[in-house]
XYZ file of C-alpha atoms in Angstrom:
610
model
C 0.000 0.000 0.000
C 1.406 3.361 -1.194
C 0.923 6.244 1.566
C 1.556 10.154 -0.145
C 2.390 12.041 2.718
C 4.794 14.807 3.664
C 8.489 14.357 5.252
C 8.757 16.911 7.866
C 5.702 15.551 10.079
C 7.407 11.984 9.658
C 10.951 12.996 10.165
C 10.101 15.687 13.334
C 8.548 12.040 15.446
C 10.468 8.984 14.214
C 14.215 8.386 14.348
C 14.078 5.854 11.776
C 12.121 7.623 9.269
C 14.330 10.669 9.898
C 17.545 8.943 8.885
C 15.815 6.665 5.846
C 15.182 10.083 4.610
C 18.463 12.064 5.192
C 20.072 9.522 3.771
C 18.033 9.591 0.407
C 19.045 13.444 0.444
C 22.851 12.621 0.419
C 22.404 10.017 -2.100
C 19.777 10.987 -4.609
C 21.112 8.410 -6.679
C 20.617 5.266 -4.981
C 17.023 5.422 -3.844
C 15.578 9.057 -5.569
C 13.187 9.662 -8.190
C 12.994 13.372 -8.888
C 10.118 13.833 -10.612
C 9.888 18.048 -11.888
C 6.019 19.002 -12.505
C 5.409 22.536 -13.516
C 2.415 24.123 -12.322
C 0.934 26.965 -14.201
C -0.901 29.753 -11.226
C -3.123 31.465 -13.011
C -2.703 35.028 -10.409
C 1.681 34.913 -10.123
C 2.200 32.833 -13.445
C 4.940 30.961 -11.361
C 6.415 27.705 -12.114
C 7.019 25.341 -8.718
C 8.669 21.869 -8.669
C 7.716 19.193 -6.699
C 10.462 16.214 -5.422
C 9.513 12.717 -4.505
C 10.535 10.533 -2.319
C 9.653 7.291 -2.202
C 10.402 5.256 1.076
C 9.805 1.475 1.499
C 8.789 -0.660 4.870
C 9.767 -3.864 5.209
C 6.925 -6.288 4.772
C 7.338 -7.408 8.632
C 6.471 -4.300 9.746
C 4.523 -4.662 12.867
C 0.916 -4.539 12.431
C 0.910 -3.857 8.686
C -0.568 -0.906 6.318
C -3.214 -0.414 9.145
C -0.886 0.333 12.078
C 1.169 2.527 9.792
C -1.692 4.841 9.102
C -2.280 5.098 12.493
C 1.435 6.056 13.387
C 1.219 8.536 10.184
C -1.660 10.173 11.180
C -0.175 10.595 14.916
C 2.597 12.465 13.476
C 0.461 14.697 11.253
C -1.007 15.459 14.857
C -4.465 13.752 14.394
C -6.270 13.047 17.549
C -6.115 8.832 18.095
C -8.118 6.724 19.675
C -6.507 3.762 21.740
C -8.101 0.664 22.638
C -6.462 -2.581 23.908
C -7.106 -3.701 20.476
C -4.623 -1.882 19.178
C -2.464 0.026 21.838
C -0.142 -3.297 21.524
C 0.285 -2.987 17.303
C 0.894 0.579 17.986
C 3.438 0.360 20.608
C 5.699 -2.198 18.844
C 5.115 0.289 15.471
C 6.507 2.903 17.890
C 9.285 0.483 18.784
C 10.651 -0.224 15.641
C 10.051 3.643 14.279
C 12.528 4.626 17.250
C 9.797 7.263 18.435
C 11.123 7.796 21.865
C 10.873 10.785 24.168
C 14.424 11.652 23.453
C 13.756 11.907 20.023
C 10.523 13.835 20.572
C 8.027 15.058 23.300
C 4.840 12.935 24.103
C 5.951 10.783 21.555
C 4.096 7.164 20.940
C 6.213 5.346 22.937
C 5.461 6.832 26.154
C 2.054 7.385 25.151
C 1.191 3.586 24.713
C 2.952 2.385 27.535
C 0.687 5.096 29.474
C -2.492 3.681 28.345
C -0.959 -0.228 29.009
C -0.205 0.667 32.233
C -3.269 2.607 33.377
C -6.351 1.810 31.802
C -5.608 -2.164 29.413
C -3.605 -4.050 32.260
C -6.632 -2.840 35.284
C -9.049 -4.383 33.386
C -9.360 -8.161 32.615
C -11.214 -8.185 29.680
C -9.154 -5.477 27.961
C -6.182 -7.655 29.132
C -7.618 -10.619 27.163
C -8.010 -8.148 23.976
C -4.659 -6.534 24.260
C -3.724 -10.272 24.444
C -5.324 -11.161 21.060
C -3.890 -7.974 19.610
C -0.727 -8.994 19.930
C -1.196 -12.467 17.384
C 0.392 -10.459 14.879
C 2.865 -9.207 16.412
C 4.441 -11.910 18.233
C 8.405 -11.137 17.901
C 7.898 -7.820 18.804
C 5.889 -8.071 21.412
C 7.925 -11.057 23.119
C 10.642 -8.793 22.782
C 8.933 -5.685 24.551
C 7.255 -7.770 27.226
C 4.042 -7.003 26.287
C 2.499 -10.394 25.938
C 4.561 -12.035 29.886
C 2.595 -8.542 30.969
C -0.710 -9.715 29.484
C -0.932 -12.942 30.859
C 0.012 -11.682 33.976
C -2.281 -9.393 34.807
C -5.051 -11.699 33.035
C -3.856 -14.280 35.934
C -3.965 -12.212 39.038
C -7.264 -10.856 38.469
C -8.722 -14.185 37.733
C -6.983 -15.411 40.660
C -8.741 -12.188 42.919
C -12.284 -13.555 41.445
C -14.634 -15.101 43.249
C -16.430 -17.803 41.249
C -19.514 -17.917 42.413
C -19.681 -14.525 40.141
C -18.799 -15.960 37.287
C -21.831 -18.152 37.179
C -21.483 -21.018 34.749
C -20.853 -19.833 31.025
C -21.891 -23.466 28.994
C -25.245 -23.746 28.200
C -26.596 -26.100 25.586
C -29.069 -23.872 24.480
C -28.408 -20.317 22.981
C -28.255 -17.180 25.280
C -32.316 -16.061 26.667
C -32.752 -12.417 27.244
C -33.745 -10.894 30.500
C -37.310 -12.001 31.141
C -39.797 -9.106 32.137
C -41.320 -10.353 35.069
C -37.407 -9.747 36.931
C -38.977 -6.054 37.301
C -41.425 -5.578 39.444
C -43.273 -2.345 39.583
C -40.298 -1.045 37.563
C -37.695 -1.571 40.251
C -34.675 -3.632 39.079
C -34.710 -7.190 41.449
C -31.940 -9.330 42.197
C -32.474 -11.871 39.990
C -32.040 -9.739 36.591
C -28.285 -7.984 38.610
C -27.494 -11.838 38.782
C -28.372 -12.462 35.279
C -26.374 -9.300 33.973
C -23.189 -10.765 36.453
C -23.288 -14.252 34.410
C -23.647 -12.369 31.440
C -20.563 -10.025 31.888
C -18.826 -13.470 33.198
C -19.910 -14.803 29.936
C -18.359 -11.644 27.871
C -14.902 -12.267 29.391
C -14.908 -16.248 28.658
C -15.790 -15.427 24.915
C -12.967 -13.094 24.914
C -10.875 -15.482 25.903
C -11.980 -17.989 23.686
C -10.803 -16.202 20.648
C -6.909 -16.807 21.629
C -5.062 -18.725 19.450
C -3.748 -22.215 21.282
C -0.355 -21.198 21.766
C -1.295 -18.096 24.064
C -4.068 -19.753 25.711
C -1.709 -22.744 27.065
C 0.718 -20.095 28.431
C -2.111 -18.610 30.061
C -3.789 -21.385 31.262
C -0.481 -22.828 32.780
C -0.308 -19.009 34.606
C -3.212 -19.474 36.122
C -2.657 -22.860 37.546
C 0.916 -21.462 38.881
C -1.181 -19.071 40.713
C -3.148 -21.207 42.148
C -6.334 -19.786 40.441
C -9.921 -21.140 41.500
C -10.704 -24.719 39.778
C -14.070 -23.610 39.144
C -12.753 -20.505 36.522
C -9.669 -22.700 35.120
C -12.485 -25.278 34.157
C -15.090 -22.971 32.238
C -12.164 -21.357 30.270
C -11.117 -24.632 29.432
C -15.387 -25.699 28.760
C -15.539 -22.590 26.886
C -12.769 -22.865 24.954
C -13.321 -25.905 23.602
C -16.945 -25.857 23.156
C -15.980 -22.734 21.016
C -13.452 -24.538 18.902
C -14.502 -27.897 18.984
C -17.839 -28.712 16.621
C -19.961 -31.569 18.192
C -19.325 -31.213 21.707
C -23.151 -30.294 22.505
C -25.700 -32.973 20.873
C -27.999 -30.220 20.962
C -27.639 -28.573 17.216
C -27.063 -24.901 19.022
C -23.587 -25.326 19.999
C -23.309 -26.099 15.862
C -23.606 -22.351 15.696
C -20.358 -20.928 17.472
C -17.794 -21.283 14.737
C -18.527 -21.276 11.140
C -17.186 -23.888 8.654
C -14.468 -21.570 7.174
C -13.428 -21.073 10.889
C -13.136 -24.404 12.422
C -9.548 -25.964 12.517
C -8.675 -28.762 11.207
C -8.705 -32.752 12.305
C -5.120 -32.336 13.869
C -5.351 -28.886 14.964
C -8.821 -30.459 17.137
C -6.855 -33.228 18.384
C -4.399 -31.294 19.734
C -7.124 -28.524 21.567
C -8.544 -31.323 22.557
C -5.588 -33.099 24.509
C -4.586 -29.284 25.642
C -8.303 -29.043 27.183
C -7.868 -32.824 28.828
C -4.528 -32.688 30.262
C -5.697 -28.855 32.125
C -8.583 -30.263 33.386
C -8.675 -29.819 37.253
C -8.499 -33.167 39.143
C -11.258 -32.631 41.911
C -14.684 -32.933 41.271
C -16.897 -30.103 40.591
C -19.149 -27.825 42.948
C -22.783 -29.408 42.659
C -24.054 -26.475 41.205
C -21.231 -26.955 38.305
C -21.455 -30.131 38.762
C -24.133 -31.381 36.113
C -23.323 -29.795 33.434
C -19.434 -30.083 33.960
C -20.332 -34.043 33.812
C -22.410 -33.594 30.646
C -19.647 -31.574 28.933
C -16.761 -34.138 30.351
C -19.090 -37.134 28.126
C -18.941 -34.712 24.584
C -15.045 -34.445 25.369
C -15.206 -38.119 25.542
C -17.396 -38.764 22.568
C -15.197 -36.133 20.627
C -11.642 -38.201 21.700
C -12.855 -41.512 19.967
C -13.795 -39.700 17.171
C -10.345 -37.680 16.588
C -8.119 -40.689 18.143
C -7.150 -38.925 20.836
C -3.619 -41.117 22.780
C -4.751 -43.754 24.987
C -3.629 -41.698 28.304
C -5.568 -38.856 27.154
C -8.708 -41.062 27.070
C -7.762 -43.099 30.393
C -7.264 -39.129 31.985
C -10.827 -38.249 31.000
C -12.828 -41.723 32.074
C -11.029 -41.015 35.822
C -12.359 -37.418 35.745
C -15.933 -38.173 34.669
C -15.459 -40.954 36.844
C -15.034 -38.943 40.169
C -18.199 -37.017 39.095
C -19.989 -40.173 37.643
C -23.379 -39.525 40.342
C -23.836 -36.264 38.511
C -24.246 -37.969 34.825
C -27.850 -38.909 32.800
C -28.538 -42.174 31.304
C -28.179 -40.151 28.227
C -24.458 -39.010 28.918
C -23.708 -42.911 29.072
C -25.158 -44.277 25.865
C -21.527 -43.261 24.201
C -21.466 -45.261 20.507
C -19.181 -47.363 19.648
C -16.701 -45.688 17.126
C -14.164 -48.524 17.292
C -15.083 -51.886 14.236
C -13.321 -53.711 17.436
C -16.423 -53.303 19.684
C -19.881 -55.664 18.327
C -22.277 -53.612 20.487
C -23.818 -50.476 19.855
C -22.951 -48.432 22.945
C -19.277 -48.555 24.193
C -19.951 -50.599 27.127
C -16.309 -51.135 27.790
C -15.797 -47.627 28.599
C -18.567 -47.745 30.911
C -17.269 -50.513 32.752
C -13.930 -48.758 33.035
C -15.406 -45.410 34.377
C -17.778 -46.965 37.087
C -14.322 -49.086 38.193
C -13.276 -45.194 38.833
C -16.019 -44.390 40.426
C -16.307 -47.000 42.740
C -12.177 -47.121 43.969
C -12.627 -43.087 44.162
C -15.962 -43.655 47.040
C -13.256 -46.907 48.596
C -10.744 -43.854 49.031
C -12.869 -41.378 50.438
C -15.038 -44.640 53.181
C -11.184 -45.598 53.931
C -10.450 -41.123 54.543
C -13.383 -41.000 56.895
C -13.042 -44.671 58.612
C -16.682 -45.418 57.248
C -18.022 -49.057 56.943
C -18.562 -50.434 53.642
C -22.173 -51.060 54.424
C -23.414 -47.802 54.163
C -25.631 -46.457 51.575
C -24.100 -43.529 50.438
C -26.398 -41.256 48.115
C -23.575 -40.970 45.438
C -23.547 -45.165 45.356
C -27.688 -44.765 45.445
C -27.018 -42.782 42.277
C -24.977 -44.611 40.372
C -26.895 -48.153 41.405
C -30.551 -46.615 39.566
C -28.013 -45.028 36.755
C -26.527 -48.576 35.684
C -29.725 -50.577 35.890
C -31.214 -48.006 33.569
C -28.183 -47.960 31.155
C -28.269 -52.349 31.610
C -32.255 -51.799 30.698
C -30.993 -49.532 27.817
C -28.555 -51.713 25.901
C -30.322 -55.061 27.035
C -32.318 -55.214 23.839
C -28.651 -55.480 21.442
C -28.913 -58.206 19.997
C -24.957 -58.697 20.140
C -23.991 -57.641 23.610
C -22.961 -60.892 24.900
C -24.115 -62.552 28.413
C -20.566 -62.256 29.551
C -20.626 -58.178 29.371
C -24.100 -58.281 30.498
C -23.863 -60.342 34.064
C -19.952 -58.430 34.677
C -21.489 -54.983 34.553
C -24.946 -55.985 36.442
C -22.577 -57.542 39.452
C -19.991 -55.113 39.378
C -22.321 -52.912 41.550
C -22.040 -53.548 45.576
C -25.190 -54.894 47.029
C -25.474 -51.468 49.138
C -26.106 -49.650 45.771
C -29.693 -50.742 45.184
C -32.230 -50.819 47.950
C -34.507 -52.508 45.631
C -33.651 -54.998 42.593
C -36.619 -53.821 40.534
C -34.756 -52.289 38.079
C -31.674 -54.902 37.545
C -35.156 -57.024 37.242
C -36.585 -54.873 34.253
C -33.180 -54.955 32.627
C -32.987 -59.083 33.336
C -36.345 -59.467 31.685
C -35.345 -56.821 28.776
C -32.468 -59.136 27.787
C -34.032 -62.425 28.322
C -36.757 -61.455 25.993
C -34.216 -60.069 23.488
C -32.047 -62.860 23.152
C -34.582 -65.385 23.401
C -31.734 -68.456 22.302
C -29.139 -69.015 24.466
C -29.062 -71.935 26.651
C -30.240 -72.643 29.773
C -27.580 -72.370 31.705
C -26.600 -68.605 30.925
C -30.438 -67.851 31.374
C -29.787 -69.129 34.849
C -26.781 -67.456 35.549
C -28.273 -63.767 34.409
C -31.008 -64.208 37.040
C -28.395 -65.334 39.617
C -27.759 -61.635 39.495
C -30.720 -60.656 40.743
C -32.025 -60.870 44.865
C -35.202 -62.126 45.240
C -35.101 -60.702 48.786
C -34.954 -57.330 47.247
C -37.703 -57.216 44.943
C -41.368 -55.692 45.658
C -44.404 -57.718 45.572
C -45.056 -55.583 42.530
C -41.871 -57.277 41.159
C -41.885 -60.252 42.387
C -46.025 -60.817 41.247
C -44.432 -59.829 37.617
C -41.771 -62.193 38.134
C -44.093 -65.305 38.949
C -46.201 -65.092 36.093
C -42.673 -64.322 33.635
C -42.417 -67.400 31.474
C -39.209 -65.752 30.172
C -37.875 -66.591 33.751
C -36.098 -70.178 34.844
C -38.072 -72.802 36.802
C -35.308 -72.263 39.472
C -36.030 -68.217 39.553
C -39.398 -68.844 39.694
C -39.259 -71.019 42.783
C -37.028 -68.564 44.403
C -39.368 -65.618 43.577
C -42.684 -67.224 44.588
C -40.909 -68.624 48.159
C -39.371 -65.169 48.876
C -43.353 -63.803 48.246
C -44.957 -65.706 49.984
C -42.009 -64.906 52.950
C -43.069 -61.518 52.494
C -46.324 -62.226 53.009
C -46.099 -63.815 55.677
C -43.945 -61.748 57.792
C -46.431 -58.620 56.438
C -49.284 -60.778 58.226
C -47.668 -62.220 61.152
C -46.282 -58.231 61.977
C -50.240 -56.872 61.397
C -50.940 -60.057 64.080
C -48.588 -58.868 66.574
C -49.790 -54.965 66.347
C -53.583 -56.024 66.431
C -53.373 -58.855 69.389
C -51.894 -55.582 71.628
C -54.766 -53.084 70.682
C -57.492 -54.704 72.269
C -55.479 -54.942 75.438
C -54.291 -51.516 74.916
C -57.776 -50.098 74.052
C -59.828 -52.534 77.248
C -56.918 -50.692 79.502
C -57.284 -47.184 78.335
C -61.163 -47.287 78.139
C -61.372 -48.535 81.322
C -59.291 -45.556 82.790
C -61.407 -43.180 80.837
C -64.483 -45.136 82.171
C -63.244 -44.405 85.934
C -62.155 -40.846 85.487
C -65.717 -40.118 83.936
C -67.461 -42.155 86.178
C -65.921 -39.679 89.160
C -66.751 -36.656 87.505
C -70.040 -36.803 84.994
C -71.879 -39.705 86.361
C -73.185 -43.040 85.160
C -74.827 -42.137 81.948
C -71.330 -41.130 80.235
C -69.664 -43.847 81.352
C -71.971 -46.165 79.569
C -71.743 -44.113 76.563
C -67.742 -44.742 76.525
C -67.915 -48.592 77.093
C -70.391 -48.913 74.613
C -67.990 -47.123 71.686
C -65.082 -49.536 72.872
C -67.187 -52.440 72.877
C -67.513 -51.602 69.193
C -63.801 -51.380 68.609
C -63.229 -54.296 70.257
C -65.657 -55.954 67.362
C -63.749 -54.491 64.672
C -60.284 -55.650 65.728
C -61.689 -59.355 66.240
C -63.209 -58.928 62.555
C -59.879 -57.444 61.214
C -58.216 -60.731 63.096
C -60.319 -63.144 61.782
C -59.805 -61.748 58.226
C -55.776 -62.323 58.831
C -55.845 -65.800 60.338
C -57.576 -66.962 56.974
C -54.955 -65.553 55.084
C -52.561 -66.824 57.525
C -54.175 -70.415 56.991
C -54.373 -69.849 53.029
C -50.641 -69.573 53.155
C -49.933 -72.417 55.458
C -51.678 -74.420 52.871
C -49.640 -73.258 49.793
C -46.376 -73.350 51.914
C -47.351 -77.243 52.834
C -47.842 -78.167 49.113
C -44.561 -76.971 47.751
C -43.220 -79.047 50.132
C -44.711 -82.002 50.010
C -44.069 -81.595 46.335
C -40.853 -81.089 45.671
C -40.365 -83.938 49.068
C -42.134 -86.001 46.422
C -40.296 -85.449 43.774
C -36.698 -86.657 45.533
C -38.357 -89.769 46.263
C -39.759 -90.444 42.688
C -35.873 -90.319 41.463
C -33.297 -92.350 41.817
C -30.592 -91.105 43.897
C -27.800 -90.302 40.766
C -30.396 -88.900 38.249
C -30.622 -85.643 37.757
C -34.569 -85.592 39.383
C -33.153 -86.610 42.789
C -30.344 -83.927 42.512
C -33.638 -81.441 42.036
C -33.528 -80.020 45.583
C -29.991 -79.069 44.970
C -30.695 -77.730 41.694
C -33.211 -75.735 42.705
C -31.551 -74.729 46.004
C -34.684 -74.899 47.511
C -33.877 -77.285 50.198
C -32.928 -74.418 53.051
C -35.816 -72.733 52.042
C -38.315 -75.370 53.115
C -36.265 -75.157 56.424
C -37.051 -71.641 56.793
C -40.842 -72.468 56.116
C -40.833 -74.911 58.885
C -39.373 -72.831 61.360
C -41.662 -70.048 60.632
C -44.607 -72.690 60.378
C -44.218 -73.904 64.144
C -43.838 -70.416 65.449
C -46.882 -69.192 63.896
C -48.876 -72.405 64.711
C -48.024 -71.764 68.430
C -48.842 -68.311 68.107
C -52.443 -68.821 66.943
C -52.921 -71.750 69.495
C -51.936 -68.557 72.165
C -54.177 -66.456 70.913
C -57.203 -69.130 70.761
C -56.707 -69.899 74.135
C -56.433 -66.680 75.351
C -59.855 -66.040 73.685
C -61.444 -68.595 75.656
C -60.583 -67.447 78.810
């Protein structure tokens, strides 16, 4: 680009300029073009010659044909605006023009590092810009210290920040505007200052997501050396790479960010991505972060299988997601298989691996805080309904093998469910899809489940399931009808007491009103517990049929199944049947409970007579 402009403005502010042109005066001949044109004035009839010069700036100049029209029009005395876009240009321009204060008053020099110093490196967002400014001209600005001063001042006042200001700046969805019911009677409320706080927060993590990679790892390892919050190092890092990363978001809004002609290429992504991984803090996030930190952690991980990421950079990510794994959705785990390696269609290996995390991170912290193993933390309780969802999810492939199937359904502790419903739903699910294989791993898929822990809602289900095994059908109905009983003989117990408890305590109130309001109350009271006395022995009756009903049924199984060891001979497989069934200690259990409940009612019949 060709600038016409005069020498004496040029040569009275720049040292350089002043001797590229007094050296063109001594040597016209080396780098002069005199060029004579006479001009006619029409009131003196004069004729005036014009010289010259022509002056060329090394292509590296910093900041190009735009920062030199700045620099020319400060020295023809126009009045500049600076910004932290482009005091940095302008100060290495200034730099290599030699336009010191020695050379000339209030010259560009000083006046740049003025405006650095007092008004770009107080403020962090005009840090970040003076930052991105300085992307084209790196040399120069390494050299003058600009950039070191940058990241430095874009560290301590990140490290200074609280981040429960910052709010949390990913969102799947686009940005909302400020609702109208946050005013009320036109007075601004708290909730729309909070939302105009996230969205300032939101401002300075855009900003900062328009570095380039190279100044955004020296900043990021800054902040860490400063031991900045965990919280803000993690949503530049979220932001970052949600802004240069297509696909992170399933949601088609995050598609939006970065436009085709902007998005880098298949090894430029692999390498943001590992940057992103490797900075990730280590602890888990706040709970309010929490959720969608986890959701984001899964698109990292979908996005690593697709770009290849290295093997540690994979492993790094599964621990992370793994610490936080109570925080996921059954939709964050349904990651595809991108490998030909894996038959299924969800990568259940990488499941498997991050719930292995999960569960040695909650060993670390029982075997911290001397807890027992038994207890039912709500992080376990979390992850148990999350994996029998997932295992009721990819039950129906028709290629994920029994194998895969019973090692992820046991790989839970028994503390982790407080019911087996839903390992039951997910048992049924892949019975009923694969429908052919043999006995014997139909068997050993419902050994996973506990009979003991299923409701009668379950367990009624489970009866009538012809999908089911003879043997887990015997085990379900005995562990009913257990339930049953001990539901009845408990209702028993509480109802023998009332009438005892009610004869007492009407009795009492019978005496006290006898003393004080005469006969005809008293009558009145007996009478009403008379009545409640009839209810009870109704209620009882009811129960002691039910009681006998299941007597009955309990009697018949075993007689039957008593029969059927006799019937066999002693080496076939019908006299092993007790043992196949493992039913034998649970006929034991039925006569112990039998006897006890038989001498109960015999109690209670006797007691009645008296």
């Amino acid at each position: 680009m060709s600038f016409h402009l005069h020498k004496f403005p040029l040569m009275s502010k720049s040292r350089k300029l002043h001797q590229l042109i007094t050296e063109q005066e001594n040597e016209p001949t080396m780098a002069w073009k005199q060029e004579k044109e006479t001009e006619i004035e029409e009131e003196e009839g004069e004729e005036e010659e014009e010289v010259t010069c022509h002056v060329s700036i090394p292509e590296d100049f910093p900041g190009g044909s735009e920062t030199f029209e700045m620099v020319a029009k400060f020295c023809y005395g126009v009045k500049m605006e600076l910004s932290s876009s482009n005091v940095a240009p302008l100060r290495c321009a200034g730099e290599y023009l030699e336009m010191t204060e020695e050379f000339a008053g209030d010259n560009l020099i000083s006046k740049t590092e003025r405006f650095l110093s007092q008004s770009v490196f107080k403020s962090l967002k005009d840090s970040i810009r003076a930052l991105k400014s300085c992307e084209n001209v790196v040399s120069s600005a390494e050299s003058l210290g600009i950039i070191r001063r940058c990241i430095d001042s874009i560290a301590l006042r990140a490290s200074s920040a609280d981040p429960a200001l910052f709010g949390w700046p990913v969102t799947e969805g686009g940005g909302s505007s400020a609702s109208n019911q946050n005013l009320w009677n036109g007075i601004e409320t708290n909730l729309r200052r909070k939302n105009g706080r996230t969205s300032e927060s939101q401002s300075w993590f855009e900003d900062l997501s328009q570095l380039n990679l190279p100044f955004f790892k020296r900043l990021i390892a800054e902040m860490k050396s400063r031991d900045v919050s965990g919280e803000i190092i993690e949503s530049c890092l979220m932001f970052y790479a949600k802004k240069h990363i297509p696909g992170i978001w399933r949601s088609g809004s995050s598609r939006k960010q970065s436009s085709p002609s902007t998005i880098p290429s298949e090894s430029e992504q692999r390498e943001l991505l590992e940057t992103v991984i490797a900075n990730l803090p280590l602890q888990k996030s706040s709970s309010a972060t929490s959720t969608t930190s986890t959701r984001f952690l899964f698109g990292l991980l979908r996005a690593a299988n697709i770009l290849n990421a290295s093997e540690s950079c994979r492993s790094a990510l599964e621990m992370k997601i793994g610490s936080q794994l109570d925080q996921a959705t059954l939709d964050d785990l349904l990651i595809p298989s991108y490998s030909y390696l894996n038959e299924t269609l969800y990568d259940v290996n990488c499941v498997e691996r991050i719930l292995g995390y999960f569960l040695d991170g909650l060993q670390s912290e029982e075997n911290r805080e001397t807890t027992t193993s038994a207890s039912r933390s709500p992080p376990l309780m979390l992850v148990g309904k999350l994996i029998d969802g997932y295992l009721s999810e990819i039950a129906s492939d028709a290629n994920l093998k029994p194998e895969k199937f019973y090692n992820l359904a046991i790989s839970l502790p028994d503390q982790a469910r407080l019911f087996d419903d839903g390992l039951y739903r997910a048992v049924d699910i892949y019975l009923k899809a694969h429908s052919w294989i043999p006995e014997a791993e139909r068997e050993k898929i419902c050994g996973v489940l506990d009979c003991q822990k299923l409701t009668l809602e379950a367990c009624t289900h489970a009866a009538q399931n012809e999908r089911l095994p003879l043997r887990a059908v015997v085990q379900v109905l005995f562990f009913e009808q257990l339930q049953l009983r001990h539901a009845i003989a408990g209702t028993l117990l509480s109802a023998e007491g009332a009438p005892q408890e009610a004869g007492r305590a009407s009795g009492i109130r019978q005496e006290e009103e006898t003393e004080g309001e005469g006969e005809g109350s008293g009558s009145a009271t007996w009478r009403v517990a008379v009545r409640e006395n009839q209810v009870l022995r109704l209620d009882m009756d009811s129960m002691r049929t039910r009681v006998h009903q299941l007597e009955r049924e309990c009697s018949t199984m075993k007689k039957v199944i008593e029969n059927i060891d006799k019937k066999g001979p002693a080496g076939g497989w019908k006299g092993s049947l007790t043992r196949k069934f493992g039913c034998k200690f649970k006929t034991q259990v039925c006569d112990s409970h039998e006897q006890t409940v038989v001498d109960a009612r015999k109690a209670r019949q006797h007691h009645h007579r008296q």
